[in-house]
Amino acid sequence: MPSGDELEVALDEGTIDADSGSVPIAAVELELRHGQAESLYGVALELLETVPLRIDHVSKADLGYELLVAEHSDAVKARPVHLNRRDSVEDAFCTVVRNCLDQVHANERGVVSGHDPSSVHQMRVGLRRLRSALDLFATGIPAYPGLDGELRWIASELGAARDWEVLAGATLDRSGTIGNADEIQPVRQACERIAVNNRQRAAAAVESVRYTRLVLQLAVWLNRKGWRGGMSDEQRKGIGGAAGKFAAEVLRDRHRKLIKRGKRLADLDDHRRHRARIAAKKVRYATEFFASLCARRAVQHYVEALTALQDDLGWRNDAVVADQLLKLLPQTSPEAASGAAFARGYLASRVAADHQTLKKRWKRFRRLSPPH
């Protein structure tokens, strides 16, 4: 540890008790009394090599209150990003990444508890936003080697649970409203069983040493601005430029890419439509990241049209994923074979019927210019 840095270490062991139950406590608390934050993270990483630890973002008092009132953590959506027109590109990067991480961390406990599928969804959204932010700034601030691979790993652990949750819920709801509930019910029950198992897998991943290491390494890199080490003077000057100018260039570039990917959108095959959907998602995230630097009315109109387009592309993607999962379902749940076949056919008919709606939504969006 650097000379002069001072850390306080406390060991807590015991239980929090209430009428509704008790929660065991076994914690190592590290507090930086004096020095650099990376010293704190460095000690935590060293401990992680010896003891399987995970980070808890909730205090003992909050745990006690949750137990007292018998409440669970609610799923947390992303909060608005607030940037200043005087911010540099590097300032904007740090603010955006921390905003994404706040959403990820706020949903960890919900994922671990397994009580609410929405926490899995919102943590996954936070990870997607984070990966999009890293990609958005990558030309000026490249991520450290291996980061994207680790983010892909944890996102995939959450994704398996989420895909089956969506199928068991919203997707099958579309198939079960036309008098065939008896056929759909075995499908729903089988999907729910798989979703529960996958939620347990997602919880284990979030509690794993691998995930804790990812969180700590990312925090170290962000706090010490680790990207600066290998930069030239010209590169440092580039990330010191105005965030507003950078934002305008990014929004124009991402808008152009979406327009190119979405040409004849309603007639694209699944693969090319999926690429257009990803491009739309990147535009949406970039617009939300930089909204505070743009005219409010322009952002509002743009996001409204983009949201309608994304909703359409999103449920179409859910239908594609559902078709793949429903093909597999009879292998493990033969009793669901008939209902799965019906659901596949019904969803295919819904996708075909949506052709004109998608054309109209794409036409509306294509007329707009990116906000500035």
GROMACS .gro file of C-alpha atoms in nm:
model
  372
    1MET     CA    1   0.000   0.000   0.000
    2PRO     CA    2   0.137   0.351  -0.083
    3SER     CA    3   0.306   0.525   0.208
    4GLY     CA    4   0.062   0.731   0.414
    5ASP     CA    5  -0.258   0.558   0.299
    6GLU     CA    6  -0.471   0.445   0.592
    7LEU     CA    7  -0.753   0.190   0.587
    8GLU     CA    8  -0.979   0.073   0.865
    9VAL     CA    9  -1.086  -0.292   0.862
   10ALA     CA   10  -1.382  -0.418   1.068
   11LEU     CA   11  -1.524  -0.771   1.090
   12ASP     CA   12  -1.899  -0.807   1.152
   13GLU     CA   13  -2.057  -1.138   1.242
   14GLY     CA   14  -2.402  -1.205   1.383
   15THR     CA   15  -2.769  -1.189   1.286
   16ILE     CA   16  -3.038  -0.931   1.223
   17ASP     CA   17  -3.357  -1.052   1.390
   18ALA     CA   18  -3.721  -0.952   1.346
   19ASP     CA   19  -4.062  -1.116   1.386
   20SER     CA   20  -4.060  -1.207   1.016
   21GLY     CA   21  -3.726  -1.392   1.039
   22SER     CA   22  -3.353  -1.338   1.066
   23VAL     CA   23  -3.062  -1.265   0.835
   24PRO     CA   24  -2.707  -1.385   0.910
   25ILE     CA   25  -2.431  -1.123   0.885
   26ALA     CA   26  -2.070  -1.209   0.800
   27ALA     CA   27  -1.901  -0.900   0.660
   28VAL     CA   28  -1.564  -0.737   0.612
   29GLU     CA   29  -1.594  -0.359   0.613
   30LEU     CA   30  -1.314  -0.159   0.452
   31GLU     CA   31  -1.307   0.216   0.505
   32LEU     CA   32  -1.054   0.454   0.352
   33ARG     CA   33  -0.946   0.690   0.627
   34HIS     CA   34  -0.674   0.862   0.428
   35GLY     CA   35  -0.518   0.821   0.083
   36GLN     CA   36  -0.620   0.707  -0.263
   37ALA     CA   37  -0.935   0.510  -0.344
   38GLU     CA   38  -0.740   0.255  -0.548
   39SER     CA   39  -0.568   0.144  -0.227
   40LEU     CA   40  -0.908   0.043  -0.092
   41TYR     CA   41  -0.996  -0.150  -0.407
   42GLY     CA   42  -0.648  -0.303  -0.416
   43VAL     CA   43  -0.691  -0.451  -0.067
   44ALA     CA   44  -1.038  -0.579  -0.160
   45LEU     CA   45  -0.896  -0.752  -0.469
   46GLU     CA   46  -0.622  -0.912  -0.259
   47LEU     CA   47  -0.879  -1.040  -0.010
   48LEU     CA   48  -1.083  -1.180  -0.296
   49GLU     CA   49  -0.792  -1.406  -0.393
   50THR     CA   50  -0.817  -1.572  -0.052
   51VAL     CA   51  -1.182  -1.546   0.055
   52PRO     CA   52  -1.495  -1.571  -0.169
   53LEU     CA   53  -1.649  -1.228  -0.106
   54ARG     CA   54  -1.920  -1.024  -0.273
   55ILE     CA   55  -1.998  -0.655  -0.249
   56ASP     CA   56  -2.315  -0.548  -0.068
   57HIS     CA   57  -2.442  -0.199  -0.147
   58VAL     CA   58  -2.699  -0.206   0.138
   59SER     CA   59  -2.620  -0.107   0.496
   60LYS     CA   60  -2.704  -0.325   0.799
   61ALA     CA   61  -2.968  -0.067   0.898
   62ASP     CA   62  -3.136  -0.101   0.557
   63LEU     CA   63  -3.125  -0.480   0.585
   64GLY     CA   64  -3.291  -0.458   0.924
   65TYR     CA   65  -3.564  -0.229   0.795
   66GLU     CA   66  -3.635  -0.460   0.498
   67LEU     CA   67  -3.669  -0.751   0.739
   68LEU     CA   68  -3.888  -0.553   0.981
   69VAL     CA   69  -4.142  -0.451   0.719
   70ALA     CA   70  -4.100  -0.776   0.522
   71GLU     CA   71  -4.019  -0.593   0.198
   72HIS     CA   72  -3.784  -0.682  -0.086
   73SER     CA   73  -3.576  -0.448  -0.297
   74ASP     CA   74  -3.773  -0.316  -0.593
   75ALA     CA   75  -3.635  -0.323  -0.945
   76VAL     CA   76  -3.460   0.006  -1.024
   77LYS     CA   77  -3.481   0.176  -1.364
   78ALA     CA   78  -3.212   0.402  -1.505
   79ARG     CA   79  -3.205   0.757  -1.373
   80PRO     CA   80  -3.162   1.052  -1.611
   81VAL     CA   81  -2.805   1.148  -1.694
   82HIS     CA   82  -2.723   1.512  -1.614
   83LEU     CA   83  -2.433   1.661  -1.809
   84ASN     CA   84  -2.306   2.018  -1.808
   85ARG     CA   85  -2.229   2.206  -2.128
   86ARG     CA   86  -1.886   2.285  -1.984
   87ASP     CA   87  -1.810   1.915  -1.937
   88SER     CA   88  -1.527   1.758  -2.132
   89VAL     CA   89  -1.563   1.431  -2.320
   90GLU     CA   90  -1.384   1.259  -2.031
   91ASP     CA   91  -1.618   1.419  -1.776
   92ALA     CA   92  -1.918   1.299  -1.975
   93PHE     CA   93  -1.773   0.948  -1.999
   94CYS     CA   94  -1.726   0.921  -1.622
   95THR     CA   95  -2.077   1.055  -1.551
   96VAL     CA   96  -2.245   0.822  -1.802
   97VAL     CA   97  -2.056   0.510  -1.691
   98ARG     CA   98  -2.128   0.578  -1.323
   99ASN     CA   99  -2.496   0.627  -1.405
  100CYS     CA  100  -2.504   0.289  -1.578
  101LEU     CA  101  -2.322   0.124  -1.288
  102ASP     CA  102  -2.569   0.274  -1.041
  103GLN     CA  103  -2.851   0.094  -1.219
  104VAL     CA  104  -2.657  -0.233  -1.231
  105HIS     CA  105  -2.566  -0.224  -0.861
  106ALA     CA  106  -2.914  -0.114  -0.751
  107ASN     CA  107  -3.063  -0.435  -0.895
  108GLU     CA  108  -2.806  -0.685  -0.770
  109ARG     CA  109  -2.990  -0.762  -0.446
  110GLY     CA  110  -3.316  -0.817  -0.632
  111VAL     CA  111  -3.145  -1.063  -0.864
  112VAL     CA  112  -2.982  -1.250  -0.575
  113SER     CA  113  -3.308  -1.275  -0.379
  114GLY     CA  114  -3.484  -1.421  -0.684
  115HIS     CA  115  -3.822  -1.278  -0.583
  116ASP     CA  116  -3.877  -1.039  -0.874
  117PRO     CA  117  -3.793  -1.112  -1.241
  118SER     CA  118  -3.800  -0.735  -1.304
  119SER     CA  119  -3.470  -0.699  -1.116
  120VAL     CA  120  -3.308  -0.938  -1.364
  121HIS     CA  121  -3.446  -0.731  -1.651
  122GLN     CA  122  -3.332  -0.396  -1.508
  123MET     CA  123  -2.983  -0.522  -1.422
  124ARG     CA  124  -2.955  -0.655  -1.774
  125VAL     CA  125  -3.067  -0.318  -1.912
  126GLY     CA  126  -2.801  -0.149  -1.699
  127LEU     CA  127  -2.535  -0.379  -1.843
  128ARG     CA  128  -2.654  -0.312  -2.197
  129ARG     CA  129  -2.641   0.063  -2.132
  130LEU     CA  130  -2.291   0.025  -1.989
  131ARG     CA  131  -2.165  -0.172  -2.289
  132SER     CA  132  -2.326   0.082  -2.522
  133ALA     CA  133  -2.157   0.369  -2.334
  134LEU     CA  134  -1.816   0.202  -2.355
  135ASP     CA  135  -1.866   0.148  -2.728
  136LEU     CA  136  -1.987   0.505  -2.776
  137PHE     CA  137  -1.670   0.655  -2.625
  138ALA     CA  138  -1.432   0.383  -2.747
  139THR     CA  139  -1.251   0.592  -3.009
  140GLY     CA  140  -1.126   0.833  -2.742
  141ILE     CA  141  -1.138   0.620  -2.426
  142PRO     CA  142  -1.075   0.252  -2.501
  143ALA     CA  143  -1.178  -0.003  -2.239
  144TYR     CA  144  -0.915  -0.220  -2.077
  145PRO     CA  145  -0.857  -0.568  -2.227
  146GLY     CA  146  -1.109  -0.829  -2.119
  147LEU     CA  147  -1.373  -0.590  -1.988
  148ASP     CA  148  -1.622  -0.642  -2.269
  149GLY     CA  149  -1.586  -1.019  -2.244
  150GLU     CA  150  -1.668  -1.014  -1.872
  151LEU     CA  151  -1.966  -0.784  -1.928
  152ARG     CA  152  -2.092  -1.019  -2.200
  153TRP     CA  153  -2.057  -1.311  -1.959
  154ILE     CA  154  -2.269  -1.163  -1.678
  155ALA     CA  155  -2.524  -1.031  -1.929
  156SER     CA  156  -2.562  -1.380  -2.078
  157GLU     CA  157  -2.616  -1.529  -1.731
  158LEU     CA  158  -2.905  -1.286  -1.681
  159GLY     CA  159  -3.032  -1.319  -2.036
  160ALA     CA  160  -3.114  -1.689  -2.011
  161ALA     CA  161  -3.354  -1.616  -1.725
  162ARG     CA  162  -3.507  -1.313  -1.890
  163ASP     CA  163  -3.583  -1.484  -2.223
  164TRP     CA  164  -3.789  -1.757  -2.054
  165GLU     CA  165  -3.962  -1.503  -1.827
  166VAL     CA  166  -4.076  -1.302  -2.129
  167LEU     CA  167  -4.198  -1.615  -2.305
  168ALA     CA  168  -4.388  -1.736  -1.997
  169GLY     CA  169  -4.546  -1.394  -1.948
  170ALA     CA  170  -4.608  -1.133  -2.216
  171THR     CA  171  -4.542  -1.351  -2.520
  172LEU     CA  172  -4.772  -1.637  -2.420
  173ASP     CA  173  -5.033  -1.387  -2.304
  174ARG     CA  174  -5.075  -1.295  -2.671
  175SER     CA  175  -5.136  -1.662  -2.755
  176GLY     CA  176  -5.364  -1.740  -2.464
  177THR     CA  177  -5.642  -1.488  -2.522
  178ILE     CA  178  -5.832  -1.657  -2.803
  179GLY     CA  179  -5.993  -1.953  -2.627
  180ASN     CA  180  -5.701  -2.194  -2.610
  181ALA     CA  181  -5.596  -2.150  -2.247
  182ASP     CA  182  -5.600  -2.526  -2.180
  183GLU     CA  183  -5.334  -2.583  -2.446
  184ILE     CA  184  -5.121  -2.285  -2.346
  185GLN     CA  185  -5.122  -2.357  -1.972
  186PRO     CA  186  -4.878  -2.656  -1.988
  187VAL     CA  187  -4.646  -2.441  -2.201
  188ARG     CA  188  -4.657  -2.157  -1.950
  189GLN     CA  189  -4.591  -2.391  -1.656
  190ALA     CA  190  -4.293  -2.550  -1.832
  191CYS     CA  191  -4.149  -2.208  -1.922
  192GLU     CA  192  -4.193  -2.084  -1.567
  193ARG     CA  193  -4.004  -2.385  -1.429
  194ILE     CA  194  -3.714  -2.319  -1.663
  195ALA     CA  195  -3.722  -1.947  -1.583
  196VAL     CA  196  -3.702  -2.015  -1.209
  197ASN     CA  197  -3.401  -2.244  -1.259
  198ASN     CA  198  -3.232  -1.982  -1.474
  199ARG     CA  199  -3.303  -1.712  -1.215
  200GLN     CA  200  -3.115  -1.924  -0.964
  201ARG     CA  201  -2.825  -1.946  -1.207
  202ALA     CA  202  -2.833  -1.567  -1.252
  203ALA     CA  203  -2.831  -1.518  -0.874
  204ALA     CA  204  -2.530  -1.748  -0.839
  205ALA     CA  205  -2.345  -1.551  -1.107
  206VAL     CA  206  -2.408  -1.218  -0.931
  207GLU     CA  207  -2.286  -1.368  -0.602
  208SER     CA  208  -1.976  -1.521  -0.762
  209VAL     CA  209  -1.614  -1.422  -0.709
  210ARG     CA  210  -1.588  -1.365  -1.084
  211TYR     CA  211  -1.856  -1.096  -1.077
  212THR     CA  212  -1.711  -0.932  -0.764
  213ARG     CA  213  -1.371  -0.917  -0.932
  214LEU     CA  214  -1.526  -0.756  -1.240
  215VAL     CA  215  -1.696  -0.488  -1.027
  216LEU     CA  216  -1.377  -0.410  -0.832
  217GLN     CA  217  -1.151  -0.398  -1.138
  218LEU     CA  218  -1.393  -0.171  -1.320
  219ALA     CA  219  -1.413   0.059  -1.015
  220VAL     CA  220  -1.033   0.082  -0.996
  221TRP     CA  221  -1.006   0.164  -1.365
  222LEU     CA  222  -1.277   0.428  -1.346
  223ASN     CA  223  -1.153   0.597  -1.027
  224ARG     CA  224  -0.792   0.628  -1.134
  225LYS     CA  225  -0.885   0.703  -1.498
  226GLY     CA  226  -0.677   0.411  -1.610
  227TRP     CA  227  -0.724   0.492  -1.978
  228ARG     CA  228  -0.489   0.790  -1.943
  229GLY     CA  229  -0.174   0.583  -1.888
  230GLY     CA  230  -0.100   0.493  -2.248
  231MET     CA  231  -0.232   0.811  -2.411
  232SER     CA  232  -0.038   1.063  -2.615
  233ASP     CA  233  -0.070   1.437  -2.552
  234GLU     CA  234  -0.292   1.461  -2.859
  235GLN     CA  235  -0.524   1.189  -2.730
  236ARG     CA  236  -0.550   1.357  -2.389
  237LYS     CA  237  -0.634   1.681  -2.564
  238GLY     CA  238  -0.907   1.501  -2.759
  239ILE     CA  239  -1.087   1.372  -2.449
  240GLY     CA  240  -1.052   1.718  -2.297
  241GLY     CA  241  -1.266   1.863  -2.577
  242ALA     CA  242  -1.625   1.980  -2.534
  243ALA     CA  243  -1.878   1.708  -2.461
  244GLY     CA  244  -2.148   1.899  -2.651
  245LYS     CA  245  -1.959   1.883  -2.980
  246PHE     CA  246  -1.878   1.516  -2.927
  247ALA     CA  247  -2.243   1.440  -2.847
  248ALA     CA  248  -2.369   1.607  -3.164
  249GLU     CA  249  -2.125   1.407  -3.377
  250VAL     CA  250  -2.215   1.079  -3.208
  251LEU     CA  251  -2.589   1.133  -3.242
  252ARG     CA  252  -2.556   1.219  -3.613
  253ASP     CA  253  -2.336   0.915  -3.675
  254ARG     CA  254  -2.561   0.671  -3.491
  255HIS     CA  255  -2.871   0.813  -3.657
  256ARG     CA  256  -2.712   0.764  -4.002
  257LYS     CA  257  -2.621   0.405  -3.918
  258LEU     CA  258  -2.977   0.330  -3.812
  259ILE     CA  259  -3.121   0.484  -4.129
  260LYS     CA  260  -2.883   0.269  -4.334
  261ARG     CA  261  -2.954  -0.052  -4.139
  262GLY     CA  262  -3.329   0.011  -4.146
  263LYS     CA  263  -3.372   0.057  -4.521
  264ARG     CA  264  -3.695  -0.128  -4.616
  265LEU     CA  265  -3.718  -0.228  -4.248
  266ALA     CA  266  -4.053  -0.407  -4.260
  267ASP     CA  267  -3.928  -0.639  -4.536
  268LEU     CA  268  -3.595  -0.737  -4.377
  269ASP     CA  269  -3.524  -1.092  -4.267
  270ASP     CA  270  -3.483  -1.173  -3.896
  271HIS     CA  271  -3.105  -1.132  -3.896
  272ARG     CA  272  -3.096  -0.792  -4.067
  273ARG     CA  273  -3.395  -0.667  -3.867
  274HIS     CA  274  -3.211  -0.772  -3.550
  275ARG     CA  275  -2.912  -0.561  -3.658
  276ALA     CA  276  -3.144  -0.266  -3.716
  277ARG     CA  277  -3.298  -0.321  -3.371
  278ILE     CA  278  -2.953  -0.312  -3.209
  279ALA     CA  279  -2.872   0.008  -3.401
  280ALA     CA  280  -3.200   0.161  -3.276
  281LYS     CA  281  -3.112   0.064  -2.920
  282LYS     CA  282  -2.772   0.232  -2.951
  283VAL     CA  283  -2.937   0.548  -3.082
  284ARG     CA  284  -3.182   0.542  -2.791
  285TYR     CA  285  -2.909   0.503  -2.529
  286ALA     CA  286  -2.690   0.771  -2.687
  287THR     CA  287  -2.987   1.011  -2.699
  288GLU     CA  288  -3.066   0.947  -2.332
  289PHE     CA  289  -2.700   0.989  -2.231
  290PHE     CA  290  -2.673   1.327  -2.406
  291ALA     CA  291  -3.032   1.453  -2.366
  292SER     CA  292  -2.931   1.723  -2.117
  293LEU     CA  293  -2.702   1.877  -2.382
  294CYS     CA  294  -2.979   1.903  -2.644
  295ALA     CA  295  -3.299   2.104  -2.688
  296ARG     CA  296  -3.569   1.941  -2.473
  297ARG     CA  297  -3.848   1.955  -2.732
  298ALA     CA  298  -3.627   1.802  -3.003
  299VAL     CA  299  -3.530   1.518  -2.771
  300GLN     CA  300  -3.893   1.456  -2.672
  301HIS     CA  301  -4.021   1.422  -3.031
  302TYR     CA  302  -3.725   1.210  -3.135
  303VAL     CA  303  -3.749   0.972  -2.838
  304GLU     CA  304  -4.126   0.933  -2.878
  305ALA     CA  305  -4.088   0.818  -3.239
  306LEU     CA  306  -3.787   0.603  -3.156
  307THR     CA  307  -3.964   0.441  -2.860
  308ALA     CA  308  -4.262   0.343  -3.075
  309LEU     CA  309  -4.024   0.193  -3.331
  310GLN     CA  310  -3.826   0.009  -3.064
  311ASP     CA  311  -4.142  -0.133  -2.907
  312ASP     CA  312  -4.242  -0.282  -3.239
  313LEU     CA  313  -3.897  -0.421  -3.311
  314GLY     CA  314  -3.873  -0.545  -2.952
  315TRP     CA  315  -4.186  -0.759  -2.954
  316ARG     CA  316  -4.094  -0.893  -3.297
  317ASN     CA  317  -3.758  -0.998  -3.152
  318ASP     CA  318  -3.938  -1.156  -2.856
  319ALA     CA  319  -4.141  -1.357  -3.108
  320VAL     CA  320  -3.824  -1.478  -3.284
  321VAL     CA  321  -3.665  -1.580  -2.952
  322ALA     CA  322  -3.993  -1.743  -2.844
  323ASP     CA  323  -4.003  -1.949  -3.163
  324GLN     CA  324  -3.652  -2.082  -3.092
  325LEU     CA  325  -3.737  -2.167  -2.730
  326LEU     CA  326  -4.072  -2.324  -2.818
  327LYS     CA  327  -3.896  -2.555  -3.064
  328LEU     CA  328  -3.682  -2.686  -2.778
  329LEU     CA  329  -3.956  -2.713  -2.517
  330PRO     CA  330  -4.110  -3.049  -2.620
  331GLN     CA  331  -3.771  -3.219  -2.570
  332THR     CA  332  -3.792  -3.163  -2.193
  333SER     CA  333  -4.169  -3.115  -2.157
  334PRO     CA  334  -4.358  -3.345  -2.397
  335GLU     CA  335  -4.690  -3.243  -2.243
  336ALA     CA  336  -4.634  -2.892  -2.384
  337ALA     CA  337  -4.577  -3.001  -2.745
  338SER     CA  338  -4.927  -2.924  -2.873
  339GLY     CA  339  -4.947  -2.584  -2.704
  340ALA     CA  340  -4.596  -2.493  -2.818
  341ALA     CA  341  -4.687  -2.566  -3.181
  342PHE     CA  342  -5.003  -2.357  -3.152
  343ALA     CA  343  -4.814  -2.065  -2.992
  344ARG     CA  344  -4.549  -2.071  -3.267
  345GLY     CA  345  -4.813  -2.054  -3.538
  346TYR     CA  346  -5.010  -1.781  -3.366
  347LEU     CA  347  -4.701  -1.565  -3.306
  348ALA     CA  348  -4.596  -1.603  -3.669
  349SER     CA  349  -4.938  -1.479  -3.777
  350ARG     CA  350  -4.911  -1.180  -3.543
  351VAL     CA  351  -4.571  -1.086  -3.686
  352ALA     CA  352  -4.707  -1.105  -4.041
  353ALA     CA  353  -5.008  -0.890  -3.948
  354ASP     CA  354  -4.779  -0.621  -3.803
  355HIS     CA  355  -4.616  -0.544  -4.139
  356GLN     CA  356  -4.801  -0.219  -4.210
  357THR     CA  357  -4.764  -0.090  -3.854
  358LEU     CA  358  -4.388  -0.131  -3.868
  359LYS     CA  359  -4.375   0.047  -4.205
  360LYS     CA  360  -4.567   0.344  -4.062
  361ARG     CA  361  -4.348   0.370  -3.751
  362TRP     CA  362  -4.030   0.350  -3.956
  363LYS     CA  363  -4.158   0.615  -4.198
  364ARG     CA  364  -4.239   0.847  -3.905
  365PHE     CA  365  -3.895   0.806  -3.750
  366ARG     CA  366  -3.707   0.837  -4.081
  367ARG     CA  367  -3.843   1.191  -4.128
  368LEU     CA  368  -3.675   1.314  -3.808
  369SER     CA  369  -3.329   1.455  -3.755
  370PRO     CA  370  -3.119   1.368  -3.449
  371PRO     CA  371  -3.155   1.619  -3.161
  372HIS     CA  372  -2.885   1.880  -3.107
   0.00000   0.00000   0.00000
